[in-house]
CSV table of C-alpha atoms in Angstrom, one decimal:
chain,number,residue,atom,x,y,z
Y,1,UNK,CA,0.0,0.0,0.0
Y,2,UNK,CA,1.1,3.3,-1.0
Y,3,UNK,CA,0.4,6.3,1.4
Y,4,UNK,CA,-2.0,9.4,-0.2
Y,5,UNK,CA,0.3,11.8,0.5
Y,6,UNK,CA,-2.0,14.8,-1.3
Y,7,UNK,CA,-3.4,14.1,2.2
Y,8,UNK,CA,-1.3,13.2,4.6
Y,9,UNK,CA,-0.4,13.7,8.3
Y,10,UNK,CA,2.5,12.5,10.9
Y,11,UNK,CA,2.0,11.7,14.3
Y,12,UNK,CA,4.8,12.0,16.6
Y,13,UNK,CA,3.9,10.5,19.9
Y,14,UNK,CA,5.9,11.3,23.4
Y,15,UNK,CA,9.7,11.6,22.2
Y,16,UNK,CA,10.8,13.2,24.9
Y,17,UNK,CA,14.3,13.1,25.9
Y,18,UNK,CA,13.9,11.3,29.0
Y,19,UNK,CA,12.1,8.1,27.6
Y,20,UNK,CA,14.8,8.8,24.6
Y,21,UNK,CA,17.9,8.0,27.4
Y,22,UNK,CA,16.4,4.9,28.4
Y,23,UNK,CA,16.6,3.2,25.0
Y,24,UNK,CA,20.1,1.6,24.0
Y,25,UNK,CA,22.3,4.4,21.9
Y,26,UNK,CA,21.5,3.0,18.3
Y,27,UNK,CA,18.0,2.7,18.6
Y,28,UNK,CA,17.8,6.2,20.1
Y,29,UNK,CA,19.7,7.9,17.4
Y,30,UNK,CA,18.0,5.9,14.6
Y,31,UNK,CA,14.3,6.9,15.9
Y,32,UNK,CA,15.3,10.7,16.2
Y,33,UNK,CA,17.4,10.1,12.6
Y,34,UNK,CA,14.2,9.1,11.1
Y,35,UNK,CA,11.5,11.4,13.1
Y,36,UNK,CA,13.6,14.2,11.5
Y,37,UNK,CA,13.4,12.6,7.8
Y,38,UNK,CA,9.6,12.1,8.4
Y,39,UNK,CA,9.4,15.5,9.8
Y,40,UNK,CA,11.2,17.0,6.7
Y,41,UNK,CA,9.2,14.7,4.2
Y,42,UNK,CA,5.5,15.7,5.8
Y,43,UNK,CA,6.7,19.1,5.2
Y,44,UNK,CA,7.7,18.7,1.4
Y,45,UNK,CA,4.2,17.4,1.1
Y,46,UNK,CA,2.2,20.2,2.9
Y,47,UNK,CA,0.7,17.9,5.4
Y,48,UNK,CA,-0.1,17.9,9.4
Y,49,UNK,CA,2.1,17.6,11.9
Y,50,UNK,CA,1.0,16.4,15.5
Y,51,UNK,CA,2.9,15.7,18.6
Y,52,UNK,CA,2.5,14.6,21.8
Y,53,UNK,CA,4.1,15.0,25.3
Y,54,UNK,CA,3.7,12.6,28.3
Y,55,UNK,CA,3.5,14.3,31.3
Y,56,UNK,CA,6.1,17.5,30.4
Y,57,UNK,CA,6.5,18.1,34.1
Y,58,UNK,CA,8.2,14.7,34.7
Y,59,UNK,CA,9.4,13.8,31.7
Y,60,UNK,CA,10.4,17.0,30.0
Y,61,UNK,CA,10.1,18.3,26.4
Y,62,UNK,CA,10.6,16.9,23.5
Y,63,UNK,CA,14.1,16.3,22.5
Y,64,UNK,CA,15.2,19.1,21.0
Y,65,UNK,CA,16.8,18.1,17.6
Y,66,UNK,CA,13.2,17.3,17.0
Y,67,UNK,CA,11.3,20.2,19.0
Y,68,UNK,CA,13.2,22.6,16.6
Y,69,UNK,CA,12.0,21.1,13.8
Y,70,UNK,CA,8.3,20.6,15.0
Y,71,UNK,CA,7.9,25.1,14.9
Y,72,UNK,CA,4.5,25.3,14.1
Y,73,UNK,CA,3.4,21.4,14.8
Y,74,UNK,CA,0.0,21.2,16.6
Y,75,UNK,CA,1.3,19.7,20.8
Y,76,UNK,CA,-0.2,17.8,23.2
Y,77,UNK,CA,-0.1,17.4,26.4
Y,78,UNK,CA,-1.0,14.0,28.1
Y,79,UNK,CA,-1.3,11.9,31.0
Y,80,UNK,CA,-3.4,8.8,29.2
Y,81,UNK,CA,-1.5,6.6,27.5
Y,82,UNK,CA,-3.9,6.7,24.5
Y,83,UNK,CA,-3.5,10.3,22.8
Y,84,UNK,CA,-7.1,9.6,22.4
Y,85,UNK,CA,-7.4,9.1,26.0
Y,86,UNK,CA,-6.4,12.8,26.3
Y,87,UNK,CA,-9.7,15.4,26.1
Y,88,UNK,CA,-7.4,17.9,24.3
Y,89,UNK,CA,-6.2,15.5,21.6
Y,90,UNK,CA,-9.6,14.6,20.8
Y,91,UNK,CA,-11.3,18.3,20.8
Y,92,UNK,CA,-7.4,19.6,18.6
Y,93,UNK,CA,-5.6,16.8,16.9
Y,94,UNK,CA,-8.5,14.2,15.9
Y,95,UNK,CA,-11.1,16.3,14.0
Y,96,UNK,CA,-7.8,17.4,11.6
Y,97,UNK,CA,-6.4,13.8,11.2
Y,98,UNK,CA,-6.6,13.2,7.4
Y,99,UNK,CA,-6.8,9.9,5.4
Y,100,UNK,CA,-3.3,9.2,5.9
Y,101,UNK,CA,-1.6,9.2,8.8
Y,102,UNK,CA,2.0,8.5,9.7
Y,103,UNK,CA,2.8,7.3,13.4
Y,104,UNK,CA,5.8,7.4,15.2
Y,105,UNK,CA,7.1,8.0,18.3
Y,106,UNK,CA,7.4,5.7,22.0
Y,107,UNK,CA,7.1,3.4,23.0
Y,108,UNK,CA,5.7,1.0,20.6
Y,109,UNK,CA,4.2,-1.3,22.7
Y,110,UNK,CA,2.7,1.1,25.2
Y,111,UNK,CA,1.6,5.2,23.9
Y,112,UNK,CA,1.8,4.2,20.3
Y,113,UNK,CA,-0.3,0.7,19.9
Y,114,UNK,CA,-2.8,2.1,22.4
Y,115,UNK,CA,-3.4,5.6,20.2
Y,116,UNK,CA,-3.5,2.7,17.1
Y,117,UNK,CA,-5.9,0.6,18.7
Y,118,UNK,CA,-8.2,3.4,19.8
Y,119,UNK,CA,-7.7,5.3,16.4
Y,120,UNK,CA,-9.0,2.3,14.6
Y,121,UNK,CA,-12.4,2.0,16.9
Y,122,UNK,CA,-13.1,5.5,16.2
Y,123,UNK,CA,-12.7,5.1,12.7
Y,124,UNK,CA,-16.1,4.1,11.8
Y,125,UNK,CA,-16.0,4.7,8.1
Y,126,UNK,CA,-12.7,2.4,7.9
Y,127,UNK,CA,-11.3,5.6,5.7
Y,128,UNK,CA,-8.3,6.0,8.3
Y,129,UNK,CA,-5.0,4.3,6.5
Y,130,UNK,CA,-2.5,4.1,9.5
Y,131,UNK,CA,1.6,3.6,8.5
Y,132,UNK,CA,4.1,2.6,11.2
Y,133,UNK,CA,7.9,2.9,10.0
Y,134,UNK,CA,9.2,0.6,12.4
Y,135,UNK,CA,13.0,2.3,12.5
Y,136,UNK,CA,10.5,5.3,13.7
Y,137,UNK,CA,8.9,3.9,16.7
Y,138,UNK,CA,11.1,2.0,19.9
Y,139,UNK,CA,10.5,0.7,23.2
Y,140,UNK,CA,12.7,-0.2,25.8
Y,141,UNK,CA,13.2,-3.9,25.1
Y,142,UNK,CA,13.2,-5.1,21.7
Y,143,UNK,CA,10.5,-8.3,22.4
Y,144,UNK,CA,8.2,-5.4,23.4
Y,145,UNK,CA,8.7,-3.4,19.9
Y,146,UNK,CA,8.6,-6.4,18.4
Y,147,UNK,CA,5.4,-7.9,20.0
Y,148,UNK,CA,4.0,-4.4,19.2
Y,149,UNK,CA,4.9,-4.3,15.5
Y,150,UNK,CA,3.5,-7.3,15.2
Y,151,UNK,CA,0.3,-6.7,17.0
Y,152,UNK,CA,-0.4,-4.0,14.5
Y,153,UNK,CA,0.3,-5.6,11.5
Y,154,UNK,CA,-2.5,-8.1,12.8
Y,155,UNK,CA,-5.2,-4.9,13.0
Y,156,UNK,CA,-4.6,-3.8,9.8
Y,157,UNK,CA,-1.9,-1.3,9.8
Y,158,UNK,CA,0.8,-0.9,7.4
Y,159,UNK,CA,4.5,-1.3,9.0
Y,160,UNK,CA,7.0,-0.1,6.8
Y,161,UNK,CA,10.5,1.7,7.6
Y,162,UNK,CA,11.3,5.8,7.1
Y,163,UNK,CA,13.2,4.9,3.2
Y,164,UNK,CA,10.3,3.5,2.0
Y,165,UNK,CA,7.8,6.2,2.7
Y,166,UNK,CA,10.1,8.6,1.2
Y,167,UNK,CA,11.0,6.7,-1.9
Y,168,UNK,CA,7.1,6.2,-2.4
Y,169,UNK,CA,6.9,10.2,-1.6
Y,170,UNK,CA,9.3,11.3,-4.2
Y,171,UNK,CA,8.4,8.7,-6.4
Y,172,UNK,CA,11.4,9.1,-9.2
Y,173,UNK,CA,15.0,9.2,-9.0
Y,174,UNK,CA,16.1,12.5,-11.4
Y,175,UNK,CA,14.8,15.4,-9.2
Y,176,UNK,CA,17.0,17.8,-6.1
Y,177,UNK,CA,14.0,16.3,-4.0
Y,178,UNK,CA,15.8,12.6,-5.0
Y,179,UNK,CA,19.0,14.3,-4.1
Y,180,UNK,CA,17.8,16.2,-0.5
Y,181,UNK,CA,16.3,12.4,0.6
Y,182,UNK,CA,19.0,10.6,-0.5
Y,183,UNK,CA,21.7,12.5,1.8
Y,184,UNK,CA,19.6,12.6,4.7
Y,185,UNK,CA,19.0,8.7,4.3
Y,186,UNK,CA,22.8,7.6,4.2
């Protein structure tokens, strides 16, 4: 499947610098790596850009190589683990999600299956098309990421990695948008 990127949207759920630390060094740097590449891609394609924060006032911001790219993103605070669980989501972020939306963010098998699972009741047309890049979403141990990735292959979402989205973006090889992606992906 092929994501409608005419309209299109990215959630970033809870990476925060704190739950960032806890993950082993590669994995850290590989989900921030590719939040920033999705980041830059929703952009290129004039979608929506949502993120969340767990609990700010114990787990701090955002890191910042992302925060500084997410000016003008639409944040969230929450306490549920669900983003859906959160009043303010629902009443800012869900109303404006669009056919397509993008997820990443932590952990998998916690804040970002939950928001999936409840995403998918809610979607009672069956319109919503959700896309997981799995070098895009962590947890702390890798049986949990990997329980969780598969758990959402099983309800119908589409797990794919960060290159594949773009390629599928930019759809040809002989453009400066080729040539921006295929820097940022080495």
């Amino acid at each position: 499947m092929i994501p409608c990127y005419e309209d299109c949207a990215l959630l970033i759920i809870d990476m925060q610098e704190k739950l960032l630390n806890v993950l082993d060094e590669n994995i850290r740097e590989q989900c921030l790596k590719n939040t920033e590449i999705l980041i830059e891609l929703i952009k290129d394609v004039n979608g929506s850009i949502f993120y969340t924060e767990q609990y700010p006032n114990g787990l701090g911001p955002t890191h910042p190589r992302l925060k500084e790219k997410l000016e003008g993103a639409l944040r969230v605070e929450k306490i549920a683990f669900s983003c859906l669980g959160e009043p303010d989501f629902c009443q800012k972020v869900l109303p404006h999600i669009p056919q397509t939306l993008i997820i990443a963010g932590l952990e998998a098998h916690i804040c970002v299956f939950m928001t999936i699972v409840d995403l998918i009741a809610e979607d009672e047309d069956e319109a919503l098309e959700i896309f997981v890049p799995i070098d895009a979403v962590a947890s702390r141990k890798k049986l949990h990421w990997k329980n969780a990735i598969q758990q959402m292959a099983d309800i119908g979402v589409y797990t794919t990695n960060t290159e594949t989205l773009v390629y599928q973006a930019i759809e040809e090889a002989k453009n400066d948008t080729f040539k921006k992606y295929s820097a940022l992906l080495r």
